[in-house]
Amino acid sequence: MWTTRRLRPSRNRFLPFLALAVLAASASTGVAAPLDATAWKYRQAFSLEHPGFVRLALPLDTIDRSRPGFADLRLLDPDGRELPYVIDIPGATTATLRAPADIRIQLTRTATAFTVVTGTTAPLDAVRLTSPERSFLKSATLEASPDGRTWTTVATGQPVFRRAGTESLQLPLDARSAAFLRVTLDDTTSAPVAFSNVTLVLAASDGEFALPLDARLTHREEFVGETALTLDLGARHLPLAAAEFTISTPQFRRAIRAVTPALRDGRASDRVEAAGELSRPPIANTAPPVRFPLNFTADSRELHLRITNGDSPPLALDHVRIFRRPVWLVFRTDRAGAHTLLTGHPGIAAPHYDVTAFAADLPAARLVKPAVTPLADNPDFDAPAPLATVPLTGAPLDPSAWRYRRAVDLATEGVFQLELDLPALAHTRDDLGDLRLVQDRRQIPYLLDRPDLLRPVAVNVTAASDEQHPSLSRWLLTLPESSLPLRHLTLAASTAVFDRTLYLREEIPSDRGPRVVTLATVPWRRAPDSSPTDLVIALPQRLATRTLMLSTDNGDNRALALDRVAADHAVVRLLFRADAGPVQLYYGNPAASPPRYDLDLAAPQLIAADKSPVPLGPEETARDDGWPARVASGLRGGLVFWLVLGLVVVVLLLIVAKLLPAPRAT
């Protein structure tokens, strides 16, 4: 099996015939005994009316249920024998360019018009302009005509520009056929610009360039200077082409990146897959969609997009569309009739076929495209245990040194996802190195998953202003737990115009009395007619208590009206494989060393596996330090300390008195 991003025509005219010969030989003599299909979980059927070369578009469910890189994909002929194949994924450069038959230029006082004789009846994706100018900005109108006399407006107010290293010189036609095109550039606000060429971009046949994907925007969240979007793609292992945004904001220029889960330093985190820019110049009355090239394969069903806003307000984002590239299966068969696709083998290696050496020359063959039945369970599938090679248990553990434990009930064997709740986050260490999963007094190896996701934390707000200081506004913020590792504190105010400095403090008790620590000093300003943005305060360190103090000096102004206070924390999950039965999660051991498991070697498979979420039971105190610890706790201050100290002094005086010699009689 071999995958290519773009199949290029061969420079040697004999290579296509050699490739066809190799594939024909593989199909006729390279097949061996019928394949044992019981190790594959899913199967799909399609029927061919004639033997020969076939180009099959893999359905989304086939792509979704296959392993990364299609390592488990197998193709069977009507006799159940394995057929060699090649995977073809068209690349971003698949679009075909064509020079028009004729170009006529007309200059007026207010516009530059190009009348283009296309010379083709093929569907057109776009018309592309070429200019030697370094910097310009124009508004364009695009029209189409079948005869050069009757014109239909395709688009108006389209930006054509080159500014600050970015450019947009292409006007979309959306697979429209036209004998004539007319591009009119508005020159009323700036001097005419020289254009050296006009090129037609032919639409790729059968959606080979990019197919619209029924993706769903499941979550949007605003952070400090950043918008986070989460989209459900509907399937895994999709080769993505682009994201298209419909944005109402009239002008903008924002950095954007796409991230996916990946393994880093033994932990699952986010990896940047694509980075670019969304921009629209200041042209009135235009809001065309903006595209962001992706050009990577998303192994997860979720796509995370991050838009950097800086000090600008978030974009007015109306709609997001995702485009994917098709995945073609190219093969040759000597038999007509029912063929079978097998997917869902948990551990088989990718196949190696002779024909892959000539994959770039296979598109020269004449290909057909049969329909494929929906994915169905293989009735003969002998299901192995999920991640059967991953160890279920590790070294034994004596949990007596751990302070807290939580019960986890597993109904069946499998791969699980356990998310830490607020009590667990509050009582574990900052580095999470004291987390242990235990079953039958042996550790269960786990992988720490820290996705770029945040959970909200409820905050109870109480006004605590002092009548002796009327210019000060004070609030007490009460959290559900003490010692929480919060990530942000978000404030919302209804006051229309203000300029304040807010102070966030925490009162930490100690043996010498309470100590007030300033956590953040943040300016907050809202000018007239500006959008009411929230204030987000980053909290880089773990809190010590469950109560925070927020204050600001209003001066001679009206008191700041604080409407809402929200907090959030980073999501932390444990990924593991275990047998059915009771499991205990232990945490709260400051002296424990971080665990090291061989499971890290199987991290990619564990991340990609289907996981069942499991809840945590109520928190229990796992360790009782007994009376010595309680006495030591009492000795740390107060009346008990002085009583015990006095008792020790009296005992020492009695011992000294006994050791002294008795006085002599006189």
XYZ file of C-alpha atoms in Angstrom:
666
model
C 0.000 0.000 0.000
C 1.241 3.438 -0.893
C -0.168 6.926 -0.419
C 0.528 9.923 -2.605
C -0.498 13.533 -2.218
C -0.318 14.259 -5.922
C 0.020 11.962 -8.896
C 2.252 13.590 -11.531
C 2.474 12.552 -15.183
C 5.586 10.546 -15.887
C 8.408 11.991 -17.970
C 9.000 8.565 -19.519
C 6.241 7.636 -21.959
C 6.793 3.920 -21.370
C 6.352 4.013 -17.580
C 2.525 4.186 -17.620
C 2.386 1.002 -19.692
C 4.908 -0.648 -17.361
C 2.823 0.368 -14.350
C -0.307 -1.089 -15.889
C 1.531 -4.299 -16.668
C 2.769 -4.612 -13.074
C -0.699 -3.994 -11.673
C -2.200 -6.492 -14.134
C 0.365 -9.113 -13.149
C -0.282 -8.439 -9.466
C -4.010 -8.844 -9.947
C -3.720 -12.076 -11.899
C -0.755 -13.925 -10.434
C 0.057 -12.042 -7.238
C -3.070 -13.110 -5.370
C -2.597 -15.912 -2.905
C -4.963 -18.095 -0.913
C -8.221 -16.516 0.312
C -7.657 -14.094 3.157
C -8.902 -14.977 6.655
C -11.339 -12.099 7.204
C -12.238 -12.941 10.815
C -9.628 -10.492 12.187
C -11.307 -7.490 10.511
C -14.185 -5.834 12.319
C -15.930 -4.169 9.362
C -16.695 -5.048 5.785
C -18.229 -3.289 2.787
C -19.274 -4.622 -0.601
C -19.361 -3.134 -4.070
C -20.114 -4.751 -7.398
C -18.207 -4.351 -10.670
C -19.928 -5.014 -13.962
C -16.668 -5.442 -15.874
C -13.105 -6.396 -14.949
C -10.292 -3.927 -15.470
C -8.867 -0.868 -13.769
C -10.997 0.683 -11.050
C -10.857 3.971 -9.223
C -12.954 3.790 -6.068
C -13.810 6.801 -3.888
C -13.539 5.613 -0.274
C -16.661 6.596 1.729
C -16.330 8.630 4.910
C -17.236 5.686 7.149
C -14.445 3.606 5.580
C -11.915 6.387 6.170
C -13.183 6.873 9.720
C -12.968 3.218 10.789
C -9.600 2.532 9.149
C -6.354 2.916 11.036
C -4.092 5.924 10.352
C -2.504 5.618 6.927
C -5.037 2.892 5.971
C -2.668 0.214 7.301
C -5.552 -2.209 7.931
C -7.402 -1.658 4.633
C -7.675 -4.825 2.528
C -9.409 -5.439 -0.794
C -10.839 -8.847 -1.745
C -12.014 -10.118 -5.124
C -15.170 -12.262 -5.531
C -13.171 -15.386 -4.540
C -11.976 -13.762 -1.287
C -8.411 -13.256 -2.545
C -6.448 -10.126 -1.666
C -5.983 -7.551 -4.440
C -3.126 -5.003 -4.454
C -4.089 -1.341 -4.570
C -2.736 2.204 -4.428
C -4.124 5.060 -2.311
C -4.355 8.356 -4.223
C -5.015 11.605 -2.331
C -4.949 14.644 -4.642
C -2.775 17.471 -3.385
C -3.333 21.202 -3.186
C -1.781 21.721 -6.629
C -4.308 19.548 -8.462
C -6.119 22.554 -10.014
C -5.591 22.959 -13.773
C -4.704 26.379 -15.242
C -5.683 27.432 -18.756
C -4.905 30.500 -20.829
C -8.019 32.177 -22.261
C -8.582 32.405 -26.026
C -8.582 36.206 -25.987
C -8.373 39.161 -23.557
C -9.684 42.656 -24.279
C -8.838 45.589 -21.994
C -10.915 48.750 -21.722
C -9.886 51.799 -19.641
C -12.311 54.523 -18.524
C -12.000 57.376 -16.055
C -13.428 55.273 -13.249
C -12.647 51.634 -14.079
C -10.436 49.042 -15.755
C -12.370 46.270 -17.512
C -11.084 42.908 -18.811
C -13.317 41.027 -21.237
C -12.112 37.420 -21.393
C -13.016 34.953 -24.136
C -12.601 31.668 -22.250
C -12.450 29.343 -25.258
C -13.731 26.416 -23.150
C -17.019 24.948 -21.975
C -15.415 23.282 -18.943
C -16.541 24.352 -15.445
C -14.343 27.101 -14.005
C -13.292 27.437 -10.388
C -11.912 30.970 -10.664
C -10.291 33.632 -12.813
C -6.801 34.646 -11.655
C -5.136 38.029 -12.265
C -1.382 38.659 -12.444
C 0.161 42.056 -11.683
C 3.743 43.313 -11.235
C 2.588 46.033 -8.820
C 3.875 45.643 -5.244
C 0.984 47.243 -3.385
C -2.572 47.991 -4.462
C -6.189 47.602 -3.379
C -9.153 47.374 -5.755
C -12.808 46.410 -5.633
C -13.783 44.045 -8.472
C -17.038 43.054 -10.158
C -17.186 39.714 -11.980
C -19.731 38.982 -14.727
C -20.371 35.986 -16.996
C -22.027 35.732 -20.413
C -22.829 32.941 -22.899
C -22.663 35.234 -25.948
C -20.821 38.443 -24.985
C -24.041 40.484 -25.040
C -26.159 39.294 -22.094
C -24.270 39.511 -18.806
C -24.978 37.971 -15.406
C -23.331 39.362 -12.294
C -21.405 36.653 -10.469
C -19.921 38.763 -7.652
C -19.566 42.415 -6.705
C -17.214 44.206 -4.345
C -14.647 41.398 -4.419
C -11.296 42.563 -2.990
C -8.286 42.333 -5.304
C -5.173 43.411 -3.433
C -1.535 42.958 -2.536
C -0.642 44.449 0.836
C 1.970 43.777 3.548
C 3.008 40.391 2.200
C -0.525 39.095 1.582
C -2.540 39.085 -1.624
C -5.869 38.099 -3.119
C -5.810 38.038 -6.928
C -8.374 35.324 -7.623
C -12.130 35.765 -8.190
C -14.243 32.623 -7.542
C -16.599 31.197 -10.171
C -17.837 28.120 -8.250
C -17.633 25.624 -11.155
C -19.539 27.936 -13.551
C -19.251 27.485 -17.326
C -19.079 30.692 -19.388
C -17.993 31.611 -22.894
C -17.213 35.181 -21.804
C -16.093 36.738 -18.521
C -15.803 40.387 -17.601
C -13.735 41.685 -14.680
C -14.254 45.376 -13.804
C -11.874 47.028 -11.319
C -13.014 50.205 -9.563
C -10.489 53.059 -10.089
C -12.528 55.856 -8.471
C -10.454 55.974 -5.257
C -6.997 55.076 -6.593
C -4.987 55.096 -9.803
C -5.352 52.224 -12.291
C -3.114 49.198 -11.743
C -1.214 47.357 -14.466
C -2.147 43.675 -14.889
C 0.054 41.459 -17.042
C -2.061 38.325 -17.401
C -5.428 36.655 -16.817
C -5.580 32.885 -16.188
C -8.536 30.529 -15.958
C -8.623 27.972 -13.128
C -10.516 24.885 -14.313
C -12.746 23.131 -11.796
C -11.421 19.713 -10.818
C -13.662 16.929 -12.116
C -15.698 14.874 -9.654
C -14.577 17.016 -6.721
C -10.958 15.939 -6.910
C -9.657 19.219 -5.543
C -11.827 19.712 -2.441
C -15.120 18.280 -1.224
C -17.361 20.127 1.265
C -17.529 18.325 4.588
C -20.584 18.264 6.833
C -18.586 19.556 9.794
C -20.333 21.028 12.827
C -19.123 23.878 15.025
C -19.605 22.420 18.499
C -17.899 24.989 20.669
C -16.667 28.570 20.556
C -14.891 30.170 23.488
C -13.255 33.569 23.860
C -9.995 33.888 25.763
C -7.541 36.701 26.301
C -6.766 37.861 22.761
C -7.879 34.562 21.229
C -10.957 32.798 19.886
C -11.030 29.001 20.212
C -13.224 27.019 17.802
C -13.898 23.281 18.034
C -15.441 21.508 15.028
C -16.735 17.959 14.775
C -15.551 16.643 11.397
C -17.780 13.578 11.532
C -14.922 11.180 10.802
C -11.250 10.534 11.575
C -8.227 10.306 9.267
C -9.596 12.905 6.848
C -7.143 14.687 4.510
C -8.288 18.278 4.979
C -8.018 20.906 2.260
C -9.255 24.216 3.680
C -11.522 26.002 6.128
C -13.842 28.686 4.758
C -15.179 31.415 7.065
C -18.188 33.668 6.536
C -17.361 36.776 8.593
C -19.459 39.932 8.982
C -16.616 42.058 10.336
C -15.878 44.597 7.564
C -12.076 44.598 7.828
C -9.604 42.483 9.759
C -6.255 40.760 9.730
C -5.833 37.902 12.211
C -3.396 35.032 12.636
C -4.988 31.575 12.720
C -3.700 28.089 13.454
C -5.126 24.568 13.464
C -4.112 22.224 16.297
C -4.605 18.501 16.952
C -3.836 16.245 19.960
C -0.279 14.889 19.985
C 2.199 13.279 22.366
C 4.818 15.577 23.892
C 7.143 14.742 26.810
C 5.057 11.704 27.672
C 1.823 13.698 27.769
C -0.934 14.305 25.248
C -1.108 17.964 24.268
C -1.863 20.151 21.231
C 0.306 20.315 18.091
C 0.099 23.056 15.453
C -0.761 21.453 12.092
C -1.350 24.564 9.980
C -0.832 28.288 10.489
C -1.828 31.239 8.366
C -3.821 34.452 8.273
C -7.404 35.606 7.802
C -7.629 39.061 6.243
C -10.029 41.428 4.528
C -8.961 44.931 3.417
C -11.115 48.005 4.094
C -13.433 47.835 1.063
C -17.007 48.920 1.743
C -20.017 46.644 1.293
C -18.055 43.427 0.774
C -18.056 40.277 2.858
C -16.817 37.387 0.682
C -15.841 34.134 2.431
C -12.251 33.888 3.627
C -10.273 30.651 3.158
C -7.580 29.175 5.375
C -5.544 26.331 3.750
C -5.209 23.282 5.990
C -3.430 20.611 3.895
C -2.985 17.997 6.628
C -4.675 14.787 7.742
C -6.747 15.059 10.909
C -6.498 11.747 12.760
C -9.093 12.916 15.293
C -12.757 13.705 14.698
C -12.237 17.100 16.306
C -10.549 20.055 14.641
C -9.405 22.888 16.892
C -8.912 26.334 15.338
C -7.347 29.250 17.228
C -7.829 32.826 15.958
C -5.489 35.406 17.496
C -7.367 38.668 18.087
C -4.705 40.685 19.903
C -6.360 43.838 21.238
C -9.132 43.730 18.614
C -12.624 42.433 19.393
C -13.467 38.875 18.285
C -14.562 38.431 14.691
C -18.272 38.339 13.871
C -18.084 34.742 12.691
C -21.291 33.607 10.998
C -20.388 30.226 9.494
C -17.471 27.812 9.064
C -17.176 25.281 6.235
C -14.516 22.587 6.025
C -13.306 21.076 2.763
C -11.562 17.713 2.490
C -9.673 15.915 -0.234
C -11.091 12.665 -1.607
C -9.300 9.367 -1.032
C -9.185 7.149 -4.131
C -8.488 3.411 -4.161
C -6.844 2.466 -7.483
C -6.621 -1.234 -8.406
C -7.078 -3.782 -11.179
C -9.289 -6.861 -11.018
C -9.738 -9.787 -13.444
C -13.183 -10.636 -12.103
C -16.524 -8.874 -12.326
C -18.978 -9.218 -9.457
C -18.998 -8.509 -5.711
C -15.750 -7.202 -4.189
C -15.146 -6.563 -0.499
C -13.390 -3.888 1.557
C -12.135 -4.903 5.018
C -11.289 -2.373 7.770
C -10.906 -2.398 11.512
C -7.957 -4.727 12.143
C -6.358 -3.620 15.436
C -2.728 -4.574 14.825
C -1.918 -5.725 11.285
C 1.004 -4.089 9.508
C 0.531 -2.044 6.341
C 0.790 -4.083 3.128
C 3.635 -3.681 0.627
C 2.622 -4.195 -2.994
C 4.910 -4.159 -6.054
C 2.597 -1.757 -7.854
C 3.363 1.056 -5.424
C 6.673 1.670 -7.192
C 4.679 2.815 -10.257
C 1.864 4.594 -8.415
C 2.577 7.987 -10.009
C 1.815 6.577 -13.476
C -1.475 4.797 -12.718
C -3.827 7.725 -13.518
C -3.123 7.100 -17.227
C -5.592 4.174 -16.992
C -9.286 4.511 -17.820
C -11.101 4.193 -14.477
C -14.661 3.552 -13.281
C -16.300 4.472 -9.956
C -18.695 1.941 -8.436
C -20.973 2.629 -5.466
C -20.097 1.121 -2.075
C -22.567 -0.269 0.450
C -22.642 1.257 3.958
C -20.154 -0.008 6.505
C -21.389 -3.146 8.283
C -20.094 -5.320 11.109
C -18.272 -8.437 10.014
C -20.347 -11.355 11.399
C -17.240 -13.578 11.504
C -15.150 -11.031 13.406
C -13.230 -12.557 16.298
C -12.849 -9.469 18.468
C -9.499 -9.239 20.259
C -9.124 -7.216 23.423
C -8.637 -3.489 22.717
C -4.905 -2.702 22.573
C -4.153 -6.310 23.458
C -0.393 -5.669 23.465
C -0.679 -2.858 26.011
C 0.130 -4.089 29.556
C -2.839 -4.115 31.905
C -0.910 -3.787 35.168
C 2.395 -2.460 36.380
C 4.404 -2.691 39.586
C 2.770 -3.306 42.987
C 1.924 -0.251 45.107
C 1.621 0.254 48.847
C -0.963 3.064 49.063
C -0.368 3.845 52.727
C 1.565 7.042 51.896
C -1.256 8.507 49.783
C -3.738 10.844 51.432
C -6.806 10.517 49.171
C -8.483 7.819 47.105
C -11.426 7.622 44.703
C -13.322 4.578 43.483
C -13.624 3.877 39.744
C -15.962 1.048 38.703
C -15.227 -0.582 35.352
C -18.085 -2.701 34.027
C -16.071 -4.255 31.188
C -12.536 -4.564 29.949
C -11.460 -1.821 27.561
C -9.757 1.513 27.071
C -10.986 4.268 29.372
C -10.796 7.999 29.833
C -10.880 9.375 33.370
C -11.167 13.139 33.863
C -10.042 14.680 37.153
C -12.691 16.734 38.937
C -12.206 19.733 41.230
C -11.422 17.795 44.465
C -8.814 15.689 42.666
C -7.231 18.750 41.052
C -7.213 20.554 44.394
C -5.488 17.754 46.331
C -2.986 16.469 43.788
C 0.407 18.016 43.145
C 1.118 20.700 40.559
C 3.107 18.252 38.410
C 0.419 15.517 38.823
C 3.231 13.115 39.672
C 1.394 11.598 42.643
C -1.510 10.192 40.614
C -1.776 6.393 40.772
C -4.385 3.975 39.441
C -4.490 0.704 41.396
C -6.317 -2.571 40.783
C -5.685 -5.577 43.039
C -2.817 -3.652 44.686
C -0.967 -3.281 41.376
C -0.602 -0.096 39.394
C -2.486 0.408 36.142
C -0.252 2.260 33.649
C -1.855 5.415 32.305
C -1.137 8.218 29.881
C -1.614 11.789 31.038
C -3.812 13.728 28.596
C -3.805 17.542 28.838
C -5.812 18.844 25.867
C -6.144 22.537 25.165
C -9.598 22.584 26.781
C -10.958 24.456 29.774
C -13.754 23.597 32.206
C -15.795 26.335 33.927
C -15.627 26.719 37.699
C -18.532 28.251 39.630
C -17.677 31.423 41.561
C -19.883 32.883 44.323
C -19.547 36.691 44.417
C -20.336 38.696 47.563
C -20.044 42.490 47.812
C -17.803 43.494 50.735
C -17.468 47.267 50.441
C -16.375 49.277 53.481
C -18.557 52.241 54.467
C -15.478 54.028 55.828
C -13.917 53.907 52.336
C -16.817 54.678 49.956
C -14.572 55.074 46.908
C -13.411 51.460 47.158
C -15.354 48.567 45.641
C -14.602 45.174 47.151
C -15.867 41.685 46.416
C -15.273 38.296 48.024
C -14.973 35.469 45.478
C -15.708 32.022 46.924
C -14.650 28.904 45.012
C -15.953 25.319 45.403
C -12.560 24.030 46.618
C -9.384 25.417 48.091
C -5.989 25.018 46.405
C -7.460 24.935 42.896
C -5.104 25.292 39.893
C -7.254 27.872 38.086
C -6.181 29.075 34.658
C -8.250 32.274 34.252
C -10.623 34.540 36.115
C -13.061 36.378 33.808
C -14.904 39.543 34.852
C -17.892 41.186 33.149
C -19.158 44.687 33.987
C -22.255 46.619 32.859
C -20.694 50.051 33.453
C -20.550 51.753 30.062
C -17.402 53.877 30.469
C -14.684 53.348 33.046
C -10.945 53.224 33.640
C -9.967 51.191 36.710
C -7.146 49.141 38.129
C -8.283 45.906 39.769
C -6.385 44.091 42.498
C -6.811 40.387 43.093
C -5.540 39.208 46.477
C -5.600 36.115 48.647
C -5.339 35.886 52.435
C -3.175 32.904 53.371
C -3.204 31.693 56.999
C 0.090 30.891 58.706
C 1.540 30.294 62.181
C 2.386 33.979 62.443
C -1.039 35.171 61.361
C -2.738 35.710 58.007
C -0.626 36.931 55.109
C -2.152 38.851 52.192
C -0.680 38.009 48.774
C -1.399 40.037 45.624
C -2.108 37.636 42.765
C -2.718 40.165 39.983
C -2.879 43.902 39.343
C -4.772 44.474 36.101
C -5.929 47.693 34.373
C -9.418 47.603 32.861
C -10.651 50.314 30.526
C -13.782 50.748 28.436
C -14.039 53.753 26.141
C -17.279 55.234 24.738
C -18.823 53.311 21.822
C -16.410 50.409 22.330
C -17.586 46.825 22.508
C -18.097 45.575 26.102
C -15.252 43.075 26.339
C -14.666 41.002 29.449
C -11.512 41.196 31.509
C -9.589 37.921 31.660
C -7.019 37.568 34.458
C -4.446 34.815 34.023
C -3.609 32.884 37.202
C -0.195 31.257 36.728
C -0.001 29.644 40.182
C -2.175 27.377 42.299
C -4.363 29.107 44.865
C -3.913 28.396 48.564
C -7.474 28.974 49.804
C -11.000 28.999 48.389
C -11.619 32.735 48.927
C -10.203 35.588 46.843
C -10.492 39.323 47.406
C -11.115 41.628 44.433
C -10.991 45.402 44.802
C -10.706 48.641 42.836
C -10.572 52.341 43.650
C -13.364 54.215 41.842
C -11.980 57.630 42.749
C -14.719 60.231 42.215
C -16.601 58.038 39.744
C -19.636 55.849 40.111
C -18.856 52.436 41.551
C -17.928 49.748 39.024
C -20.926 47.462 38.432
C -19.521 43.944 38.351
C -22.086 41.653 36.737
C -20.395 38.308 36.443
C -17.261 36.521 37.593
C -16.292 33.226 35.985
C -13.288 30.951 36.389
C -11.908 27.995 34.510
C -9.329 25.248 34.857
C -7.396 23.151 32.375
C -8.801 19.713 31.594
C -6.681 16.797 32.848
C -7.488 13.215 31.851
C -5.981 9.784 32.388
C -6.049 7.340 29.463
C -5.616 3.672 30.363
C -6.567 0.105 29.553
C -7.847 -2.162 32.318
C -9.863 -5.267 33.154
C -13.382 -5.047 34.511
C -13.676 -4.556 38.253
C -13.030 -1.973 40.972
C -10.134 0.451 40.512
C -8.821 3.030 42.954
C -7.354 6.428 42.064
C -4.829 7.604 44.666
C -3.380 11.111 45.002
C -2.059 13.435 47.664
C 1.514 12.204 48.253
C 4.064 15.069 48.162
C 7.036 12.659 48.339
C 6.038 10.365 45.446
C 8.195 10.307 42.339
C 6.412 10.725 38.987
C 5.615 7.302 37.515
C 7.395 5.934 34.425
C 5.411 3.417 32.399
C 6.266 1.443 29.263
C 2.791 2.448 28.129
C 4.369 5.602 26.669
C 5.605 3.443 23.779
C 1.978 2.700 22.828
C 0.816 6.288 23.335
C -0.211 6.928 19.679
C -2.401 3.806 19.665
C -3.905 4.709 23.034
C -4.704 8.257 21.900
C -6.367 6.984 18.717
C -8.323 4.151 20.410
C -12.038 4.403 21.149
C -12.271 5.321 24.824
C -15.122 5.010 27.306
C -15.445 7.893 29.807
C -15.717 6.736 33.430
C -16.699 8.862 36.451
C -14.941 9.188 39.785
C -16.574 8.112 43.021
C -16.675 10.329 46.149
C -13.373 11.382 47.677
C -12.200 9.418 50.722
C -9.341 9.939 53.148
C -7.031 7.018 52.486
C -4.466 7.655 55.234
C -4.946 8.097 58.988
C -1.791 9.508 60.548
C -2.925 8.495 64.034
C -2.479 10.255 67.362
C 1.182 11.281 66.858
C 0.242 13.396 63.860
C -2.759 14.868 65.660
C -0.637 15.769 68.678
C 2.020 17.257 66.417
C -0.676 19.293 64.735
C -1.819 20.595 68.106
C 1.729 21.447 69.116
C 2.069 23.844 66.196
C 0.321 26.696 68.024
C -2.227 27.911 70.545
C -2.950 26.901 74.160
C -1.981 23.257 73.705
C 1.542 24.274 72.719
C 2.091 26.371 75.845
C 0.526 23.748 78.158
C 2.752 21.014 76.781
C 5.791 23.300 76.929
C 5.052 24.128 80.579
C 4.645 20.430 81.427
C 7.996 19.649 79.794
C 9.679 22.414 81.853
C 8.208 21.077 85.126
C 9.356 17.541 84.318
C 12.863 18.747 83.521
C 13.018 20.709 86.808
C 11.997 17.607 88.783
C 14.666 15.529 87.053
C 17.323 18.159 87.780
C 16.226 18.366 91.416
C 16.624 14.616 91.857
C 20.078 14.644 90.305
C 21.383 17.324 92.663
C 23.136 16.045 95.861
C 21.139 16.152 99.065
C 22.071 18.989 101.472
C 24.310 18.003 104.420
C 22.927 18.072 107.963
C 24.315 20.783 110.199
